[in-house]
PDB file of C-alpha atoms in Angstrom:
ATOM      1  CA  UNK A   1      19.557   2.262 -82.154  1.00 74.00           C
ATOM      2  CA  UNK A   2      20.355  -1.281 -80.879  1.00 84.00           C
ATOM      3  CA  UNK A   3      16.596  -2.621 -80.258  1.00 89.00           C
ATOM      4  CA  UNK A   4      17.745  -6.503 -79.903  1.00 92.00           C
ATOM      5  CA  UNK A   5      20.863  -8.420 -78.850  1.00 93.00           C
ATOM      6  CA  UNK A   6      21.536 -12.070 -79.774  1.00 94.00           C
ATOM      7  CA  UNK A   7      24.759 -14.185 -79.067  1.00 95.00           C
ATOM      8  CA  UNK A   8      26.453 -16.117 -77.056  1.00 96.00           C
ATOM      9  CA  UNK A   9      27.496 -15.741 -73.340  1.00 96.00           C
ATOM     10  CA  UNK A  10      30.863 -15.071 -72.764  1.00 96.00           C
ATOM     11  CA  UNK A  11      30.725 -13.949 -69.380  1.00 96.00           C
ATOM     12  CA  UNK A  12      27.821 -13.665 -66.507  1.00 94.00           C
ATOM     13  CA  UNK A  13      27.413 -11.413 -63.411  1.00 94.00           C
ATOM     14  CA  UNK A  14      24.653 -10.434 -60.902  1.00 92.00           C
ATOM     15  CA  UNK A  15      23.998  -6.879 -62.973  1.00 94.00           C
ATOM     16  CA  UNK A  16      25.349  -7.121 -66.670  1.00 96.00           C
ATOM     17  CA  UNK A  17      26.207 -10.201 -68.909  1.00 96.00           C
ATOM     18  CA  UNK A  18      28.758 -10.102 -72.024  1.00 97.00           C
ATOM     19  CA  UNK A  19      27.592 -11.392 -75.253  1.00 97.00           C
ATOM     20  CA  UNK A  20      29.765 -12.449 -78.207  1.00 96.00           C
ATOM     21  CA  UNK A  21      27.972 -11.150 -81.658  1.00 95.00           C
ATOM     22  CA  UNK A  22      30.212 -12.222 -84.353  1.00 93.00           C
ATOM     23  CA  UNK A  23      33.516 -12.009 -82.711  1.00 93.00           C
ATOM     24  CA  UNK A  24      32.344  -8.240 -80.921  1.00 94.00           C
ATOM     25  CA  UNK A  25      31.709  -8.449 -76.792  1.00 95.00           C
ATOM     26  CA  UNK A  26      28.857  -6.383 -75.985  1.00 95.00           C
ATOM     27  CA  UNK A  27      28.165  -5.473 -72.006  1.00 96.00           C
ATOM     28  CA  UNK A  28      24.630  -5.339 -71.335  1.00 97.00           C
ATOM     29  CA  UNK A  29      23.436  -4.386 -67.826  1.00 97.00           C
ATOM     30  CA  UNK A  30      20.181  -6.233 -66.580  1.00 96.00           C
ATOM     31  CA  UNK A  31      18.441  -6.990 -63.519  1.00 95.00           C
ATOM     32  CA  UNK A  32      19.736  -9.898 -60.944  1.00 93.00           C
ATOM     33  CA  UNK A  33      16.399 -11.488 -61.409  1.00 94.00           C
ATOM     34  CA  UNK A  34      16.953 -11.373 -65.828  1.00 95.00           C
ATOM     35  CA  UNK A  35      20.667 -12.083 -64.683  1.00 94.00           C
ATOM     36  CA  UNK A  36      19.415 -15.126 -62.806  1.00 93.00           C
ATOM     37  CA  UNK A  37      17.652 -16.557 -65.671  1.00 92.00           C
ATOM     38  CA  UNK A  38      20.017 -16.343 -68.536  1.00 94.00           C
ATOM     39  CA  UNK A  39      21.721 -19.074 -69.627  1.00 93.00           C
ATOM     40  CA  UNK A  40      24.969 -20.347 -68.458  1.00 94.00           C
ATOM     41  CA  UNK A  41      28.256 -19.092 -70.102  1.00 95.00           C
ATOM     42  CA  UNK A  42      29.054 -20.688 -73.521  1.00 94.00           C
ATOM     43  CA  UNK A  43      25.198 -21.041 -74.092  1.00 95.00           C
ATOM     44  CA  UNK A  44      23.327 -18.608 -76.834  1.00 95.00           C
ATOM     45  CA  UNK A  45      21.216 -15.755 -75.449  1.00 95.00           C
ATOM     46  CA  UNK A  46      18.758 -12.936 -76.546  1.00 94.00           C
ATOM     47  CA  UNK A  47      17.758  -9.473 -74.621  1.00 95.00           C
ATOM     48  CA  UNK A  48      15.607  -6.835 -76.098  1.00 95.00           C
ATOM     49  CA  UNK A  49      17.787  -3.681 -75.615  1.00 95.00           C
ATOM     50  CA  UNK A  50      17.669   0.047 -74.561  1.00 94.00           C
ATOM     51  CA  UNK A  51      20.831   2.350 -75.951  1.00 91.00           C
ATOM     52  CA  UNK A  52      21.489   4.745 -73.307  1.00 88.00           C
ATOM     53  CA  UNK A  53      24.017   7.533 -75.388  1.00 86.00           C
ATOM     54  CA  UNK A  54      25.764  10.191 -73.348  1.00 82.00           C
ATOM     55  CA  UNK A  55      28.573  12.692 -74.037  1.00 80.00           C
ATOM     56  CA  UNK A  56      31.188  10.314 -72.640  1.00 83.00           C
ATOM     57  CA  UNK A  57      29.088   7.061 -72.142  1.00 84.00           C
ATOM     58  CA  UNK A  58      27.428   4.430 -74.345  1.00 88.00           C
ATOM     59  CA  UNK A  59      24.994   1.612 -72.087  1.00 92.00           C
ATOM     60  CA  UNK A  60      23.021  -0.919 -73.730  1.00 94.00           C
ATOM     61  CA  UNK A  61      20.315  -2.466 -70.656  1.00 96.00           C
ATOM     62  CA  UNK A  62      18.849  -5.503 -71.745  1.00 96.00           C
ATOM     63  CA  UNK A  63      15.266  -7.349 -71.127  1.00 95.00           C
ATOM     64  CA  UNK A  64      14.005 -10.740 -71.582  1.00 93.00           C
ATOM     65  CA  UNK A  65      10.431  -9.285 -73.229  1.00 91.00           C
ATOM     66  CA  UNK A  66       9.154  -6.542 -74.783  1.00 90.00           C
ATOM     67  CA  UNK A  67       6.618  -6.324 -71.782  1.00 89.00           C
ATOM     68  CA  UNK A  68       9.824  -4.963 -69.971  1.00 93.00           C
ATOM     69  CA  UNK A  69      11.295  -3.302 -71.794  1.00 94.00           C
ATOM     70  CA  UNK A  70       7.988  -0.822 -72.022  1.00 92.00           C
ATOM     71  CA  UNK A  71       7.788  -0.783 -68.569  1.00 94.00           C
ATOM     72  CA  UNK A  72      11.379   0.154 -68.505  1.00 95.00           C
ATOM     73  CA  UNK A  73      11.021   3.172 -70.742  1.00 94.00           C
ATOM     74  CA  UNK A  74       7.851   4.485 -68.715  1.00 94.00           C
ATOM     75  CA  UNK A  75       9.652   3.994 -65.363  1.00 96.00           C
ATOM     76  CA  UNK A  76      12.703   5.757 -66.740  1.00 95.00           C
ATOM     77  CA  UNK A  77      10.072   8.525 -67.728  1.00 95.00           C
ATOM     78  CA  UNK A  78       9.670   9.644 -64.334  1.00 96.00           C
ATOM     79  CA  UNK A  79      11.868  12.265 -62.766  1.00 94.00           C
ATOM     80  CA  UNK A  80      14.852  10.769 -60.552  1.00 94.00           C
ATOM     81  CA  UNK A  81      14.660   7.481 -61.800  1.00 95.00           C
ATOM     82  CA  UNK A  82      17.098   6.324 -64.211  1.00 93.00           C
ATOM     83  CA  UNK A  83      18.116   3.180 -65.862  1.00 93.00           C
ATOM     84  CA  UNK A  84      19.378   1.429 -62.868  1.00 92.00           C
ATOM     85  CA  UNK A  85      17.047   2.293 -60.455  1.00 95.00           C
ATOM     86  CA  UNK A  86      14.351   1.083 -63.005  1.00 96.00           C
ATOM     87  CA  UNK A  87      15.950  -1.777 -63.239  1.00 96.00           C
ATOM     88  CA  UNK A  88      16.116  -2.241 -59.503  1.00 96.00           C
ATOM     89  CA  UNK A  89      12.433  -1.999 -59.799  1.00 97.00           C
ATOM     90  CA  UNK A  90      11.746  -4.398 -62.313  1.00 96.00           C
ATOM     91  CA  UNK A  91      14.351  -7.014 -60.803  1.00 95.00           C
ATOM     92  CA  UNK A  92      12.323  -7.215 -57.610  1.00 96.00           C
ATOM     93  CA  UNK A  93       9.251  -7.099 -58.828  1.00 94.00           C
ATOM     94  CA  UNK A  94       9.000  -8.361 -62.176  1.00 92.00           C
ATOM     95  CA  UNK A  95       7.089  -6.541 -65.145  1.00 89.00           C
ATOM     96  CA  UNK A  96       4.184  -8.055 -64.034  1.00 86.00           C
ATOM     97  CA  UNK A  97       4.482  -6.928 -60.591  1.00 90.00           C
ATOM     98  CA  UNK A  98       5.370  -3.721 -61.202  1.00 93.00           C
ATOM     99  CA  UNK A  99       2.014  -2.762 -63.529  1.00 89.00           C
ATOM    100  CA  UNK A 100       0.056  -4.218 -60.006  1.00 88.00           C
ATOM    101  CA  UNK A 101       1.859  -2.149 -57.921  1.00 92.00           C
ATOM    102  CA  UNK A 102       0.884   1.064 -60.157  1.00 92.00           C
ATOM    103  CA  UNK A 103      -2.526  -0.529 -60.902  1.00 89.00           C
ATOM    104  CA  UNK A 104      -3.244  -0.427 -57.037  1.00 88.00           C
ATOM    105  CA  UNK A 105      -1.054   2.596 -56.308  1.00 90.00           C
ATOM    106  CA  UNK A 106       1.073   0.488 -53.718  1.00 92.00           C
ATOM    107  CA  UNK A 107       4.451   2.342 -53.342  1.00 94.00           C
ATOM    108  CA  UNK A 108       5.350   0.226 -50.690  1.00 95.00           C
ATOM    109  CA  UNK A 109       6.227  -2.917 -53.244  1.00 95.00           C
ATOM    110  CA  UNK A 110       7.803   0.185 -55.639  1.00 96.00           C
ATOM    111  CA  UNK A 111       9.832   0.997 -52.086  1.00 95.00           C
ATOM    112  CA  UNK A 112      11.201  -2.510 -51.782  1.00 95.00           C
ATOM    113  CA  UNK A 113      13.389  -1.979 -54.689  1.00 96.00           C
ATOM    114  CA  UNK A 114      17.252  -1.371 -53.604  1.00 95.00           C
ATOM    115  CA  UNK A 115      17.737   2.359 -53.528  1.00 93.00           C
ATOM    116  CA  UNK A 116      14.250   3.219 -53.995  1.00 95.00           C
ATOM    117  CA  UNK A 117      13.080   5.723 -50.984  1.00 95.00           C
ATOM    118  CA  UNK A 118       9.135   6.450 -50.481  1.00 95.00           C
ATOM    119  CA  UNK A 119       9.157   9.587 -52.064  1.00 96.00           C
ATOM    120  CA  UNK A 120      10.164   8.362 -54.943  1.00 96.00           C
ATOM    121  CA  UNK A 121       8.068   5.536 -54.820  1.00 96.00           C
ATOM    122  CA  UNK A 122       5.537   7.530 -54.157  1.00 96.00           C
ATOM    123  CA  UNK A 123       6.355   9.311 -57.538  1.00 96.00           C
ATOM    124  CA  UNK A 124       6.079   6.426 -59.480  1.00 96.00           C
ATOM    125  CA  UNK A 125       3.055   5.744 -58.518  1.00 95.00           C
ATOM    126  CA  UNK A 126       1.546   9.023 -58.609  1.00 94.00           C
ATOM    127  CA  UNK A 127       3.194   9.674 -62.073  1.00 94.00           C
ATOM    128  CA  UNK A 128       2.541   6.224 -63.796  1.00 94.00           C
ATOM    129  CA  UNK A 129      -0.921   5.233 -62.560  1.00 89.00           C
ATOM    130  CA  UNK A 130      -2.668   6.837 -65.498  1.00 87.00           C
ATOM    131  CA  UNK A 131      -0.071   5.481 -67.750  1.00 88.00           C
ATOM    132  CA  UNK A 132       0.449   1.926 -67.046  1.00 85.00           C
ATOM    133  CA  UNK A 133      -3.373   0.577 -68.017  1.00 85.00           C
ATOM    134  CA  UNK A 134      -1.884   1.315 -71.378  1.00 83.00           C
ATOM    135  CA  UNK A 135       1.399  -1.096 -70.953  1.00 84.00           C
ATOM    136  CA  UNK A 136      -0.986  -3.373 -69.152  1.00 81.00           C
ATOM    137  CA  UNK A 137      -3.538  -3.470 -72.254  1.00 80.00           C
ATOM    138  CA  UNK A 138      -0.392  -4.558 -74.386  1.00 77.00           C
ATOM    139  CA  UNK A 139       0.931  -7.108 -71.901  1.00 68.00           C
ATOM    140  CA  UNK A 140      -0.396 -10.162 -74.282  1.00 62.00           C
ATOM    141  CA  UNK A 141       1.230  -8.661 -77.123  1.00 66.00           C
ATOM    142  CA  UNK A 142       4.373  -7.466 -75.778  1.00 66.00           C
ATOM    143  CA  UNK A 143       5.029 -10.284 -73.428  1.00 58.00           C
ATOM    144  CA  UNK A 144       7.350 -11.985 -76.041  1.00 60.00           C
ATOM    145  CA  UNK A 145      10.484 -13.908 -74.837  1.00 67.00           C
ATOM    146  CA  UNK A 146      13.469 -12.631 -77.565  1.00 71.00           C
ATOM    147  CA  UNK A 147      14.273 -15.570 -78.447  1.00 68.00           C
ATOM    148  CA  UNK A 148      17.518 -17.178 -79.438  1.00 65.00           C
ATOM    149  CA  UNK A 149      17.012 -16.760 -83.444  1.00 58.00           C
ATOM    150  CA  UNK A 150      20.098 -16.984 -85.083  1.00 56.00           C
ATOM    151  CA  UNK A 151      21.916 -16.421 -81.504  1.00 54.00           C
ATOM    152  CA  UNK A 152      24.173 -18.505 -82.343  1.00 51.00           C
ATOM    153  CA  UNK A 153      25.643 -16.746 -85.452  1.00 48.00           C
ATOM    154  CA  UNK A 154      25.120 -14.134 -83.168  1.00 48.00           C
ATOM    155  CA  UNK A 155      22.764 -10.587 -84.186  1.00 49.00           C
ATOM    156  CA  UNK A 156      22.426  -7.050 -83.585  1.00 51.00           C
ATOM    157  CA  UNK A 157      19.280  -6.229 -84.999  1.00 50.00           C
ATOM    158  CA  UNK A 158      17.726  -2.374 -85.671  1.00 48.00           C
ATOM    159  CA  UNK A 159      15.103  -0.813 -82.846  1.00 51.00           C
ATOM    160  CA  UNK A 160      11.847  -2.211 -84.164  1.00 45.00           C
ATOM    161  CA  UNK A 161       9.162  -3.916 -82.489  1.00 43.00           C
ATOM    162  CA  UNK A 162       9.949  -7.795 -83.505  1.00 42.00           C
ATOM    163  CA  UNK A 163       7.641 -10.447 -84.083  1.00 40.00           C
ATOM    164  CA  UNK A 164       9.878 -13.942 -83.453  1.00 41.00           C
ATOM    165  CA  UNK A 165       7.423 -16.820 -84.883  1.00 37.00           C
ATOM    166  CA  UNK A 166       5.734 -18.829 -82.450  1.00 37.00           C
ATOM    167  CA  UNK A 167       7.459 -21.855 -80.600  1.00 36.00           C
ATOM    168  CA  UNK A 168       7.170 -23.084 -76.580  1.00 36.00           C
ATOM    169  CA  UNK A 169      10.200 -20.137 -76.147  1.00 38.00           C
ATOM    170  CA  UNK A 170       8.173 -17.510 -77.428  1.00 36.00           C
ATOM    171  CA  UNK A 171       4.977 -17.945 -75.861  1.00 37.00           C
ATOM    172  CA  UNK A 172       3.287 -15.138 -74.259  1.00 40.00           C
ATOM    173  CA  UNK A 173       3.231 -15.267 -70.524  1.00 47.00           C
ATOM    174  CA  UNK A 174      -1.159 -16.873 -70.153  1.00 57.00           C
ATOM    175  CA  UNK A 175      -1.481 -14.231 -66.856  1.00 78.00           C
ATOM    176  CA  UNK A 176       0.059 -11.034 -69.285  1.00 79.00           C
ATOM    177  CA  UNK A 177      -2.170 -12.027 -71.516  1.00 82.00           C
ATOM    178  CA  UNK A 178      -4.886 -12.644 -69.672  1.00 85.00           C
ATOM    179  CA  UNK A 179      -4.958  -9.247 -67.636  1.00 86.00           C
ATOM    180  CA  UNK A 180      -4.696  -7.267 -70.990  1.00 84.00           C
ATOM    181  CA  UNK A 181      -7.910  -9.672 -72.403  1.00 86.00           C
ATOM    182  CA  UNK A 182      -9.691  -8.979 -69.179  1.00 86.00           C
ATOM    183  CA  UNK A 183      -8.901  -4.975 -68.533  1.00 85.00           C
ATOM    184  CA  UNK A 184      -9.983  -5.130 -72.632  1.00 85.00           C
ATOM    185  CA  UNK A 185     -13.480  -6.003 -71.389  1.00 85.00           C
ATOM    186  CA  UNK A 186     -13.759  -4.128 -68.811  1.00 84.00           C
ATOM    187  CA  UNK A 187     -12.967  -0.795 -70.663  1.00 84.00           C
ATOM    188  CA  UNK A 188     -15.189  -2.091 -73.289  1.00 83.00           C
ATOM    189  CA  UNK A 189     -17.667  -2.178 -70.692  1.00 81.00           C
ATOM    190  CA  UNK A 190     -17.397   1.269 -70.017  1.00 84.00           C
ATOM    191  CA  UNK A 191     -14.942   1.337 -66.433  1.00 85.00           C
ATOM    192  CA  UNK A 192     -12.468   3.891 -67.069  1.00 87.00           C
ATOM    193  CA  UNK A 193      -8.774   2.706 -67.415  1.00 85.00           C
ATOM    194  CA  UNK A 194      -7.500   3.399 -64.013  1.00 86.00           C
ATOM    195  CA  UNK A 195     -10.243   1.784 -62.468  1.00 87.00           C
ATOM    196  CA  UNK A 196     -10.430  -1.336 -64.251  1.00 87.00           C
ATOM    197  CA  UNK A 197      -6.503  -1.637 -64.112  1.00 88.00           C
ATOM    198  CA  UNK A 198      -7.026  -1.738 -60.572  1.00 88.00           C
ATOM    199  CA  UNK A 199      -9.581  -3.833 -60.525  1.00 89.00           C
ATOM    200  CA  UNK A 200      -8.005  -6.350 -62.826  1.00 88.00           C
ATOM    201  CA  UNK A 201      -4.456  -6.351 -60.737  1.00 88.00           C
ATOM    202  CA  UNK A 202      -6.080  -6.694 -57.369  1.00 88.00           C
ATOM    203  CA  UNK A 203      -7.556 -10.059 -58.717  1.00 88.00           C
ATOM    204  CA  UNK A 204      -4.432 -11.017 -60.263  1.00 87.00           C
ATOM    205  CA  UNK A 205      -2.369 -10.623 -57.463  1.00 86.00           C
ATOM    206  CA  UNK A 206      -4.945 -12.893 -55.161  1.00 87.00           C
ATOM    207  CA  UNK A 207      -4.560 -15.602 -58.029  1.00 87.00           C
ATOM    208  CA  UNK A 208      -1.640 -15.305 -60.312  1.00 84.00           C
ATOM    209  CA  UNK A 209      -2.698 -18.340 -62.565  1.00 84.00           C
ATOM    210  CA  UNK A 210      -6.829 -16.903 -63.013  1.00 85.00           C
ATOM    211  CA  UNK A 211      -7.733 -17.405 -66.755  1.00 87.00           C
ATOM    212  CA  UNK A 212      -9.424 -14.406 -68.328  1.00 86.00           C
ATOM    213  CA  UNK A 213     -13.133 -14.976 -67.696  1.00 87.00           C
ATOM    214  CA  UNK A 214     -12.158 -15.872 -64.046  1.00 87.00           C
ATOM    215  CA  UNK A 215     -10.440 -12.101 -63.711  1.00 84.00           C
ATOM    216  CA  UNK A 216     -13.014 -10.195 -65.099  1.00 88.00           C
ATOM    217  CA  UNK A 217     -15.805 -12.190 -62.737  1.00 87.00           C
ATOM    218  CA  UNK A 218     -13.601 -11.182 -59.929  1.00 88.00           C
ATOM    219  CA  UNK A 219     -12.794  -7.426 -61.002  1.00 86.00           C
ATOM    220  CA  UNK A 220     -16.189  -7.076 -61.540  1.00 88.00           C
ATOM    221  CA  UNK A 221     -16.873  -7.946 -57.888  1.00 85.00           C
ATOM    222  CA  UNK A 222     -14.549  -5.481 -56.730  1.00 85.00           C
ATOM    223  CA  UNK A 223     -16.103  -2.688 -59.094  1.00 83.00           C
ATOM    224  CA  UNK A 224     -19.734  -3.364 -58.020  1.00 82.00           C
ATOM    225  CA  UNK A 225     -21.235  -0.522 -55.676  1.00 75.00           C
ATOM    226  CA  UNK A 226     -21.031  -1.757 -52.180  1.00 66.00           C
ATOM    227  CA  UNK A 227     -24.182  -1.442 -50.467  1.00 54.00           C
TER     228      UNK A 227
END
């Protein structure tokens, strides 16, 4: 299993990029929104990766974090949804986006996504919202740009969870990080998951940038009994 990509760009579109790993072009398909923020062509690059092996078909899809990537496999977990249409999903909402859209049960955003229709949206939703304050809890960790390691040499590396050594490239994402620190405390508190996911993504959404402290005042608010 292919778990990580790194080389350089030989070729860019809006839904798959071609990278060079020691003298072998690999297609990976990826989002317009990961598309859009690749590097330009001659430049090195690095994608987490999902194999997708089929009787007459081999697809690698490829992610700029693990955060993704997770999000990618639980999306593609859900009947009718597939690798493209997940990665519809997460290219127009972001990983981020789409664990507030579960969080708060708002298939609308889920519907926004190119060939998306409510009922499947609705599915998603329906399916995932008991799942996701588990990919959410793991956002700090898993929020982990690849990378360019030795992209230049160019690397396929085995399916493993990775852990690239700190630099300003491989810094975890603050609000990832500080909605899994915040829905932490709030479970620890004794909310249950779902609710405190909720909770936590309704107060990200009003202010992307909130530091942890800030969310959990806030997602407190909203979990007080109203009187």
């Amino acid at each position: 299993m292919i778990g990580r990509i790194a080389g350089v760009i030989l070729h860019r579109a809006p839904d798959h990029v071609l990278i060079d790993v020691r003298g072998v072009g690999y297609i990976v398909h990826v989002s317009e929104r990961t598309a859009a923020s690749l590097p330009r062509v001659g430049e090195a690059a690095a994608l987490y990766t999902d194999l997708v092996v089929r009787e007459d078909l081999l697809q690698l899809f490829g992610f700029p974090t693990l955060l993704e990537k997770e999000w990618h496999r639980l999306l593609t977990s859900v009947q009718g949804i597939g690798a493209k249409a997940s990665l519809a999903i997460l290219g127009t909402l972001g990983a981020e986006g789409v664990g507030r859209a579960i969080a708060l049960g708002d298939w609308a955003a889920v519907r926004k996504a190119p060939g998306v229709g409510p009922k499947l949206a609705q599915r998603v939703v329906l399916e995932l919202k008991d799942r996701a304050p588990q990919v959410i809890a793991m956002g700090g960790a898993l929020t982990v740009d690849a990378g360019l390691g030795d992209a230049g040499a160019g690397l396929v590396e085995p399916d493993a969870t990775p852990a690239p050594a700190p630099s300003p490239r491989t810094a975890a994402p603050s609000s990832a990080a500080a909605s899994a620190d915040a829905l932490s405390a709030l479970t620890n508190l004794g909310y249950g998951p779902s609710e405190a996911a909720a909770a936590v993504a309704e107060a990200a959404a009003r202010d992307p940038a909130a530091p942890t402290p800030a969310l959990i005042r806030a997602a407190l608010r909203a979990l007080a009994p109203k009187e």
